[in-house]
mmCIF file of C-alpha atoms and ligand atoms in Angstrom:
data_model
loop_
_atom_site.group_PDB
_atom_site.id
_atom_site.type_symbol
_atom_site.label_atom_id
_atom_site.label_comp_id
_atom_site.label_asym_id
_atom_site.label_seq_id
_atom_site.Cartn_x
_atom_site.Cartn_y
_atom_site.Cartn_z
ATOM 1 C CA MET A 247 13.303 -35.775 -20.504
ATOM 2 C CA SER A 248 12.523 -36.475 -16.735
ATOM 3 C CA THR A 249 8.750 -36.421 -15.634
ATOM 4 C CA GLN A 250 9.784 -35.138 -12.139
ATOM 5 C CA PRO A 251 9.323 -31.502 -11.633
ATOM 6 C CA ALA A 252 13.030 -29.421 -12.171
ATOM 7 C CA ILE A 253 12.184 -27.999 -9.095
ATOM 8 C CA ARG A 254 9.126 -28.788 -6.277
ATOM 9 C CA LEU A 255 8.896 -26.305 -3.394
ATOM 10 C CA THR A 256 6.462 -27.698 -0.671
ATOM 11 C CA GLY A 257 4.982 -25.359 2.707
ATOM 12 C CA LEU A 258 8.743 -23.524 2.303
ATOM 13 C CA THR A 259 8.963 -21.075 5.182
ATOM 14 C CA LYS A 260 11.592 -18.737 6.097
ATOM 15 C CA THR A 261 11.300 -15.931 9.199
ATOM 16 C CA PHE A 262 13.824 -13.298 10.029
ATOM 17 C CA GLY A 263 12.884 -12.949 14.119
ATOM 18 C CA HIS A 264 9.676 -11.786 13.180
ATOM 19 C CA VAL A 265 9.007 -10.937 10.086
ATOM 20 C CA ASN A 266 7.826 -13.910 7.654
ATOM 21 C CA ALA A 267 9.982 -13.081 4.327
ATOM 22 C CA VAL A 268 8.586 -16.322 2.988
ATOM 23 C CA ASN A 269 5.222 -18.072 3.747
ATOM 24 C CA GLY A 270 4.081 -21.362 2.897
ATOM 25 C CA VAL A 271 4.925 -21.591 -0.723
ATOM 26 C CA ASN A 272 3.978 -24.314 -2.940
ATOM 27 C CA LEU A 273 5.295 -24.602 -6.548
ATOM 28 C CA ASP A 274 6.617 -27.311 -9.276
ATOM 29 C CA ILE A 275 8.487 -25.693 -11.868
ATOM 30 C CA ALA A 276 8.818 -28.069 -15.006
ATOM 31 C CA PRO A 277 12.470 -29.014 -16.589
ATOM 32 C CA GLY A 278 12.863 -26.495 -19.576
ATOM 33 C CA GLU A 279 10.631 -23.694 -18.092
ATOM 34 C CA PHE A 280 11.640 -19.960 -18.487
ATOM 35 C CA PHE A 281 9.582 -19.153 -14.607
ATOM 36 C CA SER A 282 9.563 -15.571 -13.323
ATOM 37 C CA MET A 283 9.088 -14.445 -9.871
ATOM 38 C CA LEU A 284 7.393 -11.152 -9.817
ATOM 39 C CA GLY A 285 6.411 -8.902 -6.805
ATOM 40 C CA PRO A 286 7.256 -5.725 -5.325
ATOM 41 C CA SER A 287 10.681 -5.348 -3.146
ATOM 42 C CA GLY A 288 10.584 -7.165 0.049
ATOM 43 C CA SER A 289 7.652 -9.753 -1.244
ATOM 44 C CA GLY A 290 10.111 -12.639 -0.737
ATOM 45 C CA LYS A 291 11.553 -13.485 -3.820
ATOM 46 C CA THR A 292 15.355 -13.421 -3.010
ATOM 47 C CA THR A 293 14.805 -15.160 -0.157
ATOM 48 C CA VAL A 294 13.019 -18.211 -2.286
ATOM 49 C CA LEU A 295 15.810 -18.086 -4.601
ATOM 50 C CA ARG A 296 18.591 -18.420 -1.838
ATOM 51 C CA MET A 297 16.574 -21.344 -0.174
ATOM 52 C CA ILE A 298 16.783 -23.024 -3.555
ATOM 53 C CA ALA A 299 20.234 -22.089 -4.085
ATOM 54 C CA GLY A 300 20.949 -23.622 -0.750
ATOM 55 C CA PHE A 301 22.467 -20.213 0.876
ATOM 56 C CA GLU A 302 19.163 -20.363 3.201
ATOM 57 C CA THR A 303 17.699 -22.790 5.212
ATOM 58 C CA PRO A 304 14.386 -22.809 5.203
ATOM 59 C CA THR A 305 12.146 -22.258 8.885
ATOM 60 C CA SER A 306 9.883 -25.150 6.985
ATOM 61 C CA GLY A 307 8.705 -26.721 4.354
ATOM 62 C CA THR A 308 11.202 -28.472 1.469
ATOM 63 C CA VAL A 309 13.003 -27.644 -1.708
ATOM 64 C CA GLU A 310 13.071 -30.964 -4.501
ATOM 65 C CA LEU A 311 15.215 -30.694 -7.180
ATOM 66 C CA PHE A 312 14.363 -33.433 -9.899
ATOM 67 C CA GLY A 313 12.461 -35.231 -7.329
ATOM 68 C CA ASN A 314 15.654 -35.217 -4.610
ATOM 69 C CA ASP A 315 15.151 -33.717 -1.367
ATOM 70 C CA VAL A 316 18.225 -30.877 -0.934
ATOM 71 C CA THR A 317 16.558 -29.276 1.554
ATOM 72 C CA THR A 318 19.823 -29.339 3.856
ATOM 73 C CA VAL A 319 22.164 -30.063 1.194
ATOM 74 C CA ALA A 320 24.781 -27.385 0.728
ATOM 75 C CA PRO A 321 25.517 -25.029 -2.387
ATOM 76 C CA PHE A 322 27.656 -26.446 -4.100
ATOM 77 C CA ASP A 323 26.310 -29.918 -4.058
ATOM 78 C CA ARG A 324 23.398 -28.768 -6.229
ATOM 79 C CA ASP A 325 22.967 -28.734 -9.742
ATOM 80 C CA VAL A 326 21.880 -24.905 -9.730
ATOM 81 C CA ASN A 327 23.908 -22.026 -10.182
ATOM 82 C CA THR A 328 22.967 -18.271 -9.700
ATOM 83 C CA VAL A 329 23.865 -14.864 -11.508
ATOM 84 C CA PHE A 330 23.303 -12.153 -9.352
ATOM 85 C CA GLN A 331 22.475 -8.490 -10.240
ATOM 86 C CA ASP A 332 25.720 -6.870 -9.089
ATOM 87 C CA TYR A 333 27.906 -9.371 -11.602
ATOM 88 C CA ALA A 334 30.087 -10.546 -8.486
ATOM 89 C CA LEU A 335 33.081 -10.801 -10.689
ATOM 90 C CA PHE A 336 36.511 -11.053 -9.826
ATOM 91 C CA PRO A 337 38.527 -8.128 -10.717
ATOM 92 C CA HIS A 338 41.720 -9.253 -10.773
ATOM 93 C CA MET A 339 41.220 -12.101 -12.927
ATOM 94 C CA SER A 340 40.985 -11.922 -16.914
ATOM 95 C CA VAL A 341 37.667 -12.231 -17.759
ATOM 96 C CA LEU A 342 38.294 -15.841 -19.098
ATOM 97 C CA ASP A 343 39.540 -17.185 -15.585
ATOM 98 C CA ASN A 344 36.497 -15.567 -14.253
ATOM 99 C CA VAL A 345 34.304 -17.832 -16.710
ATOM 100 C CA ALA A 346 36.649 -20.561 -15.764
ATOM 101 C CA TYR A 347 36.297 -20.167 -12.188
ATOM 102 C CA GLY A 348 33.574 -22.728 -11.159
ATOM 103 C CA LEU A 349 35.185 -25.739 -13.617
ATOM 104 C CA ARG A 350 38.928 -24.887 -11.855
ATOM 105 C CA VAL A 351 37.116 -25.477 -8.349
ATOM 106 C CA ARG A 352 35.692 -28.723 -9.119
ATOM 107 C CA GLY A 353 38.975 -29.836 -10.658
ATOM 108 C CA VAL A 354 38.466 -29.472 -14.391
ATOM 109 C CA LYS A 355 42.130 -29.567 -16.118
ATOM 110 C CA THR A 356 43.865 -26.162 -17.625
ATOM 111 C CA ASP A 357 43.120 -26.922 -21.369
ATOM 112 C CA ALA A 358 39.741 -28.614 -21.128
ATOM 113 C CA ARG A 359 38.009 -25.716 -18.767
ATOM 114 C CA LEU A 360 39.721 -22.624 -20.887
ATOM 115 C CA ALA A 361 38.059 -24.747 -24.015
ATOM 116 C CA ALA A 362 34.877 -24.532 -22.275
ATOM 117 C CA ALA A 363 34.847 -21.161 -20.756
ATOM 118 C CA ARG A 364 35.542 -19.889 -24.404
ATOM 119 C CA GLU A 365 32.373 -21.821 -25.646
ATOM 120 C CA ALA A 366 30.509 -20.317 -22.825
ATOM 121 C CA LEU A 367 31.798 -16.855 -23.707
ATOM 122 C CA ALA A 368 30.797 -17.667 -27.615
ATOM 123 C CA LEU A 369 27.514 -18.308 -26.284
ATOM 124 C CA VAL A 370 27.350 -14.980 -24.951
ATOM 125 C CA ARG A 371 28.632 -13.054 -27.866
ATOM 126 C CA LEU A 372 31.982 -11.986 -26.265
ATOM 127 C CA GLU A 373 34.522 -14.319 -28.563
ATOM 128 C CA GLY A 374 37.651 -12.326 -28.307
ATOM 129 C CA TYR A 375 37.384 -10.873 -24.882
ATOM 130 C CA GLY A 376 38.637 -13.307 -22.691
ATOM 131 C CA ASP A 377 42.117 -11.566 -22.008
ATOM 132 C CA ARG A 378 40.910 -8.237 -20.351
ATOM 133 C CA LYS A 379 39.916 -7.842 -17.167
ATOM 134 C CA PRO A 380 36.441 -6.985 -15.822
ATOM 135 C CA THR A 381 36.713 -3.403 -15.917
ATOM 136 C CA GLN A 382 37.740 -3.185 -19.387
ATOM 137 C CA LEU A 383 33.740 -3.703 -20.140
ATOM 138 C CA SER A 384 30.877 -2.317 -20.224
ATOM 139 C CA GLY A 385 28.032 -3.139 -17.690
ATOM 140 C CA GLY A 386 26.204 -5.594 -20.356
ATOM 141 C CA GLN A 387 29.460 -7.004 -20.924
ATOM 142 C CA ARG A 388 30.090 -7.998 -17.566
ATOM 143 C CA GLN A 389 26.405 -8.810 -16.805
ATOM 144 C CA ARG A 390 27.211 -11.434 -19.910
ATOM 145 C CA VAL A 391 30.584 -12.814 -18.229
ATOM 146 C CA ALA A 392 28.511 -13.322 -15.400
ATOM 147 C CA LEU A 393 26.033 -15.482 -17.502
ATOM 148 C CA ALA A 394 29.042 -17.406 -18.949
ATOM 149 C CA ARG A 395 30.658 -18.103 -15.886
ATOM 150 C CA ALA A 396 26.833 -19.483 -14.376
ATOM 151 C CA LEU A 397 26.242 -21.567 -17.630
ATOM 152 C CA VAL A 398 29.740 -23.396 -17.728
ATOM 153 C CA VAL A 399 29.249 -25.789 -15.153
ATOM 154 C CA GLU A 400 26.054 -26.790 -16.574
ATOM 155 C CA PRO A 401 23.769 -26.599 -14.336
ATOM 156 C CA LYS A 402 20.334 -28.191 -14.792
ATOM 157 C CA VAL A 403 18.529 -24.696 -13.200
ATOM 158 C CA LEU A 404 19.834 -21.531 -13.679
ATOM 159 C CA LEU A 405 18.493 -18.849 -10.753
ATOM 160 C CA LEU A 406 18.671 -14.824 -12.022
ATOM 161 C CA ASP A 407 18.097 -12.642 -9.204
ATOM 162 C CA GLU A 408 17.192 -9.186 -11.339
ATOM 163 C CA PRO A 409 19.954 -9.552 -13.570
ATOM 164 C CA LEU A 410 19.410 -6.693 -15.690
ATOM 165 C CA GLY A 411 18.654 -4.073 -12.654
ATOM 166 C CA ALA A 412 21.307 -2.229 -13.346
ATOM 167 C CA LEU A 413 21.425 -2.352 -17.136
ATOM 168 C CA ASP A 414 19.702 1.103 -18.956
ATOM 169 C CA LEU A 415 16.254 -0.064 -20.873
ATOM 170 C CA LYS A 416 17.821 -0.311 -24.532
ATOM 171 C CA LEU A 417 20.528 -2.812 -23.322
ATOM 172 C CA ARG A 418 18.202 -4.659 -20.972
ATOM 173 C CA GLU A 419 16.034 -5.450 -24.018
ATOM 174 C CA GLN A 420 18.190 -6.625 -26.082
ATOM 175 C CA MET A 421 19.593 -8.922 -23.184
ATOM 176 C CA GLN A 422 16.157 -10.257 -22.297
ATOM 177 C CA VAL A 423 15.868 -11.262 -26.049
ATOM 178 C CA GLU A 424 19.344 -12.584 -25.577
ATOM 179 C CA LEU A 425 18.712 -14.627 -22.383
ATOM 180 C CA LYS A 426 15.317 -16.156 -23.919
ATOM 181 C CA GLU A 427 17.485 -17.293 -26.775
ATOM 182 C CA ILE A 428 20.243 -18.979 -24.781
ATOM 183 C CA GLN A 429 17.409 -20.664 -22.559
ATOM 184 C CA ARG A 430 16.302 -22.074 -25.555
ATOM 185 C CA ARG A 431 18.977 -23.241 -26.978
ATOM 186 C CA LEU A 432 20.299 -24.808 -24.274
ATOM 187 C CA GLY A 433 17.138 -26.067 -22.573
ATOM 188 C CA ILE A 434 17.554 -25.263 -19.331
ATOM 189 C CA THR A 435 15.286 -24.214 -16.301
ATOM 190 C CA PHE A 436 15.608 -20.425 -15.813
ATOM 191 C CA ILE A 437 13.997 -19.146 -12.833
ATOM 192 C CA PHE A 438 14.075 -15.346 -12.950
ATOM 193 C CA VAL A 439 13.368 -12.642 -10.087
ATOM 194 C CA THR A 440 12.137 -9.150 -11.094
ATOM 195 C CA HIS A 441 10.091 -6.482 -9.813
ATOM 196 C CA ASP A 442 9.251 -5.427 -13.557
ATOM 197 C CA GLN A 443 6.161 -6.455 -14.971
ATOM 198 C CA GLU A 444 6.988 -5.990 -18.700
ATOM 199 C CA GLU A 445 10.071 -7.943 -18.255
ATOM 200 C CA ALA A 446 8.327 -10.936 -16.908
ATOM 201 C CA LEU A 447 5.643 -10.755 -19.426
ATOM 202 C CA THR A 448 8.410 -10.537 -22.008
ATOM 203 C CA LEU A 449 10.438 -13.455 -20.994
ATOM 204 C CA SER A 450 8.493 -16.141 -19.390
ATOM 205 C CA ASP A 451 6.248 -19.385 -20.216
ATOM 206 C CA ARG A 452 5.176 -19.099 -16.358
ATOM 207 C CA ILE A 453 4.755 -16.508 -13.957
ATOM 208 C CA ALA A 454 4.485 -16.631 -10.193
ATOM 209 C CA VAL A 455 3.583 -13.298 -8.652
ATOM 210 C CA PHE A 456 4.533 -12.671 -5.095
ATOM 211 C CA ASN A 457 3.097 -10.285 -2.352
ATOM 212 C CA GLU A 458 4.108 -10.755 1.446
ATOM 213 C CA GLY A 459 6.035 -14.127 1.144
ATOM 214 C CA GLN A 460 3.234 -15.324 -1.000
ATOM 215 C CA ILE A 461 2.124 -16.441 -4.117
ATOM 216 C CA VAL A 462 -0.599 -14.725 -4.893
ATOM 217 C CA GLN A 463 -1.415 -15.788 -8.868
ATOM 218 C CA LEU A 464 0.577 -18.397 -10.709
ATOM 219 C CA GLY A 465 0.305 -18.512 -14.506
ATOM 220 C CA THR A 466 0.898 -18.105 -18.333
ATOM 221 C CA ALA A 467 1.559 -14.366 -18.782
ATOM 222 C CA GLU A 468 -1.147 -13.878 -20.717
ATOM 223 C CA ASP A 469 -3.489 -15.458 -17.783
ATOM 224 C CA VAL A 470 -1.803 -13.180 -15.365
ATOM 225 C CA TYR A 471 -2.032 -10.181 -17.511
ATOM 226 C CA ARG A 472 -5.664 -10.990 -19.110
ATOM 227 C CA ARG A 473 -7.081 -12.519 -15.948
ATOM 228 C CA PRO A 474 -5.531 -10.866 -12.803
ATOM 229 C CA ALA A 475 -7.115 -12.604 -9.911
ATOM 230 C CA SER A 476 -6.958 -9.833 -7.670
ATOM 231 C CA SER A 477 -6.927 -6.265 -7.400
ATOM 232 C CA PHE A 478 -3.606 -6.186 -6.284
ATOM 233 C CA VAL A 479 -2.159 -8.653 -9.452
ATOM 234 C CA ALA A 480 -4.427 -6.192 -11.644
ATOM 235 C CA ASN A 481 -2.293 -3.185 -10.558
ATOM 236 C CA PHE A 482 0.798 -4.413 -10.558
ATOM 237 C CA VAL A 483 0.970 -6.319 -13.623
ATOM 238 C CA GLY A 484 0.293 -3.539 -15.846
ATOM 239 C CA THR A 485 -2.531 -1.007 -14.915
ATOM 240 C CA SER A 486 -6.147 -1.582 -14.440
ATOM 241 C CA ALA A 487 -9.281 0.380 -13.306
ATOM 242 C CA VAL A 488 -10.301 -1.424 -10.366
ATOM 243 C CA PHE A 489 -13.972 -1.537 -9.301
ATOM 244 C CA SER A 490 -15.677 -2.542 -6.001
ATOM 245 C CA ALA A 491 -18.523 -4.645 -6.020
ATOM 246 C CA GLU A 492 -20.305 -1.218 -5.499
ATOM 247 C CA GLU A 493 -18.380 0.541 -7.807
ATOM 248 C CA ALA A 494 -19.261 -1.910 -10.525
ATOM 249 C CA LYS A 495 -23.019 -2.045 -9.484
ATOM 250 C CA LYS A 496 -23.315 1.729 -9.678
ATOM 251 C CA ILE A 497 -21.160 2.857 -12.731
ATOM 252 C CA LEU A 498 -21.043 -0.089 -14.902
ATOM 253 C CA GLY A 499 -24.404 -2.025 -14.117
ATOM 254 C CA HIS A 500 -22.418 -4.893 -13.580
ATOM 255 C CA SER A 501 -22.495 -7.307 -10.512
ATOM 256 C CA GLY A 502 -19.142 -8.132 -8.645
ATOM 257 C CA ALA A 503 -15.608 -6.536 -8.321
ATOM 258 C CA CYS A 504 -13.929 -6.547 -11.504
ATOM 259 C CA SER A 505 -11.058 -4.770 -13.157
ATOM 260 C CA ILE A 506 -10.552 -3.500 -16.810
ATOM 261 C CA ARG A 507 -7.293 -2.462 -18.794
ATOM 262 C CA PRO A 508 -7.134 0.943 -20.041
ATOM 263 C CA GLU A 509 -6.694 -0.984 -23.730
ATOM 264 C CA HIS A 510 -9.964 -2.380 -23.313
ATOM 265 C CA MET A 511 -11.865 1.049 -23.154
ATOM 266 C CA ASP A 512 -12.389 3.355 -25.727
ATOM 267 C CA ILE A 513 -12.938 7.514 -26.186
ATOM 268 C CA VAL A 514 -15.601 7.937 -28.285
ATOM 269 C CA SER A 515 -17.484 10.651 -30.144
ATOM 270 C CA GLY A 516 -21.280 10.429 -31.455
ATOM 271 C CA LYS A 517 -22.857 7.110 -31.260
ATOM 272 C CA THR A 518 -21.574 4.320 -28.403
ATOM 273 C CA PRO A 519 -20.974 0.749 -30.216
ATOM 274 C CA ALA A 520 -23.521 -1.316 -29.686
ATOM 275 C CA GLY A 521 -23.135 -3.880 -26.751
ATOM 276 C CA THR A 522 -20.901 -1.615 -24.751
ATOM 277 C CA ILE A 523 -21.220 0.587 -21.489
ATOM 278 C CA ALA A 524 -21.143 4.156 -22.009
ATOM 279 C CA LEU A 525 -19.347 5.990 -19.046
ATOM 280 C CA THR A 526 -19.369 9.932 -19.283
ATOM 281 C CA GLY A 527 -16.507 12.076 -18.156
ATOM 282 C CA THR A 528 -14.069 14.347 -18.011
ATOM 283 C CA VAL A 529 -10.409 14.669 -20.072
ATOM 284 C CA ALA A 530 -8.059 15.418 -16.516
ATOM 285 C CA GLU A 531 -4.757 14.638 -18.166
ATOM 286 C CA THR A 532 -3.382 13.380 -21.659
ATOM 287 C CA ILE A 533 0.167 11.676 -21.409
ATOM 288 C CA PHE A 534 1.685 10.886 -24.538
ATOM 289 C CA LEU A 535 3.570 7.802 -25.271
ATOM 290 C CA GLY A 536 4.535 7.517 -28.672
ATOM 291 C CA ALA A 537 2.629 5.056 -30.371
ATOM 292 C CA SER A 538 -0.115 5.417 -27.588
ATOM 293 C CA THR A 539 -1.543 8.359 -25.531
ATOM 294 C CA ARG A 540 -2.655 7.600 -21.967
ATOM 295 C CA ILE A 541 -6.276 9.628 -21.583
ATOM 296 C CA ILE A 542 -7.087 10.260 -17.620
ATOM 297 C CA VAL A 543 -10.840 10.669 -17.096
ATOM 298 C CA ASP A 544 -12.704 11.781 -14.617
ATOM 299 C CA LEU A 545 -16.178 9.710 -14.717
ATOM 300 C CA ALA A 546 -19.323 11.690 -13.653
ATOM 301 C CA ALA A 547 -19.886 8.687 -11.538
ATOM 302 C CA GLY A 548 -17.216 9.928 -9.514
ATOM 303 C CA LYS A 549 -14.426 7.150 -10.132
ATOM 304 C CA ARG A 550 -10.783 8.673 -12.088
ATOM 305 C CA ILE A 551 -10.103 5.810 -14.989
ATOM 306 C CA ALA A 552 -7.115 5.676 -17.692
ATOM 307 C CA VAL A 553 -8.222 4.842 -21.317
ATOM 308 C CA LEU A 554 -5.062 3.743 -23.646
ATOM 309 C CA GLU A 555 -5.559 4.789 -27.320
ATOM 310 C CA GLN A 556 -3.519 3.970 -30.176
ATOM 311 C CA ASN A 557 -2.253 6.949 -32.127
ATOM 312 C CA ASP A 558 -3.013 5.327 -35.726
ATOM 313 C CA LEU A 559 -4.136 7.228 -38.246
ATOM 314 C CA ASN A 560 -7.509 7.664 -37.150
ATOM 315 C CA ARG A 561 -6.565 8.870 -34.102
ATOM 316 C CA LYS A 562 -8.032 12.589 -33.369
ATOM 317 C CA HIS A 563 -6.982 15.089 -30.481
ATOM 318 C CA THR A 564 -8.852 14.548 -27.340
ATOM 319 C CA ALA A 565 -8.398 17.851 -25.431
ATOM 320 C CA LEU A 566 -8.018 18.563 -21.971
ATOM 321 C CA GLY A 567 -11.015 19.272 -20.202
ATOM 322 C CA SER A 568 -13.524 18.038 -22.651
ATOM 323 C CA SER A 569 -16.675 16.320 -22.066
ATOM 324 C CA VAL A 570 -15.729 12.509 -23.553
ATOM 325 C CA THR A 571 -17.682 9.363 -23.438
ATOM 326 C CA VAL A 572 -16.055 6.339 -22.535
ATOM 327 C CA ALA A 573 -17.323 2.670 -24.094
ATOM 328 C CA VAL A 574 -16.317 0.387 -22.131
ATOM 329 C CA HIS A 575 -16.218 -3.255 -23.518
ATOM 330 C CA PRO A 576 -18.123 -5.952 -21.211
ATOM 331 C CA GLN A 577 -16.243 -8.880 -22.404
ATOM 332 C CA PHE A 578 -12.923 -7.572 -21.161
ATOM 333 C CA LEU A 579 -14.402 -7.179 -17.243
ATOM 334 C CA THR A 580 -11.925 -9.088 -15.525
ATOM 335 C CA PRO A 581 -13.905 -10.653 -11.851
ATOM 336 C CA LEU A 582 -11.766 -10.131 -9.309
ATOM 337 C CA SER A 583 -11.664 -12.658 -6.124
HETATM 338 P P1 ADP B 803 12.657 -9.397 -2.375
HETATM 339 O O1 ADP B 803 13.527 -10.053 -2.962
HETATM 340 O O2 ADP B 803 10.896 -9.551 -2.799
HETATM 341 O O3 ADP B 803 12.377 -7.937 -2.631
HETATM 342 P P2 ADP B 803 13.424 -10.546 0.229
HETATM 343 O O4 ADP B 803 13.221 -12.313 0.231
HETATM 344 O O5 ADP B 803 14.763 -9.733 -0.271
HETATM 345 O O6 ADP B 803 12.369 -9.797 -1.030
HETATM 346 O O7 ADP B 803 13.004 -10.178 1.530
HETATM 347 C C1 ADP B 803 11.881 -10.586 2.000
HETATM 348 C C2 ADP B 803 12.037 -9.767 3.356
HETATM 349 O O8 ADP B 803 12.668 -10.758 4.533
HETATM 350 C C3 ADP B 803 11.764 -8.327 3.767
HETATM 351 O O9 ADP B 803 11.001 -7.815 4.520
HETATM 352 C C4 ADP B 803 13.286 -8.119 4.155
HETATM 353 O O10 ADP B 803 13.661 -7.098 4.753
HETATM 354 C C5 ADP B 803 13.365 -9.657 4.708
HETATM 355 N N1 ADP B 803 14.931 -10.333 4.749
HETATM 356 C C6 ADP B 803 15.568 -10.856 3.689
HETATM 357 N N2 ADP B 803 16.996 -11.221 4.194
HETATM 358 C C7 ADP B 803 16.897 -10.852 5.476
HETATM 359 C C8 ADP B 803 17.554 -11.118 6.549
HETATM 360 N N3 ADP B 803 18.803 -11.581 6.161
HETATM 361 N N4 ADP B 803 17.800 -10.885 7.596
HETATM 362 C C9 ADP B 803 16.440 -9.984 8.297
HETATM 363 N N5 ADP B 803 15.354 -9.952 7.436
HETATM 364 C C10 ADP B 803 15.485 -10.475 6.144
HETATM 365 MG MG1 MG B 804 15.603 -9.330 -4.006
#
């Protein structure tokens, strides 16, 4: 395998009029990585993807694919392919012809391209669907066709822009597992754009968190979740109680701004466990989530926090309005820069 990064972005910048859509992005993505770009709507994810694909020319900076500068190379001549959220299938063509399309425009002979298209359909578990028209398929099946169509040309890098956004939750979760399996099997680089933090955490080897056209944190799913570097990341990736330096000092006796996850605090009755910080408060809301319950507590020190309690066999009911003690486990306090 090549030691060159699959993708190298250097000082990548794109302005539209006076909008800084992407602002100085530097990033290396390794061959075979499942990489996600995660960020709120408008943070520049699609624009980065379009510059990698060649649909958009950077205002400044460069895009390299496996060591070659492709910044000004036409989309067609790059070893990348894109799966869009809206599928973009040709409605008048059969599923098989849709999948074979990329090979047809590359001049591959009929027999060879139909065989390759059938193989790609099998990869996405749609054997036997080749004769249908896209309108005769469900949303999830159409998305699989789009995936097969992108994979059939054997790109080295597959770009996926919110590909599961139009699917309902159950189907989305099922497709996430399949995407991951397909990526592992083929060993190609996937760059996956999403605004859904859970999806990014589920799928990715590494995640770049975007805000306002910049990467604000880069790391493994676990890094980004366990050690968010800023209050933006702490709140965008999962939820956190965020304490300013002043609040941390006053409420926790801790120096420096920090955050803590809801699952790293407990509602305790009686004695507070050794080594924990005890905070008193009143239960403002309880939100039943099935396997767990989110308990919103108004702290006596004047701050609202959320605590996540597992609904296991030992769990007792926490009544609305009751006075409670929240035990904070200080080893889970994450410093914020
Ligand atoms: P995301 O995919 O993270 O939602 P985008 O990359 O689509 O973000 O957009 C980033 C910013 O650039 C937004 O403010 C968006 O309005 C702007 N933008 C994107 N494409 C264009 C365009 N073709 N013309 C003008 N502004 C654009
Ligand atoms: Mg987008």
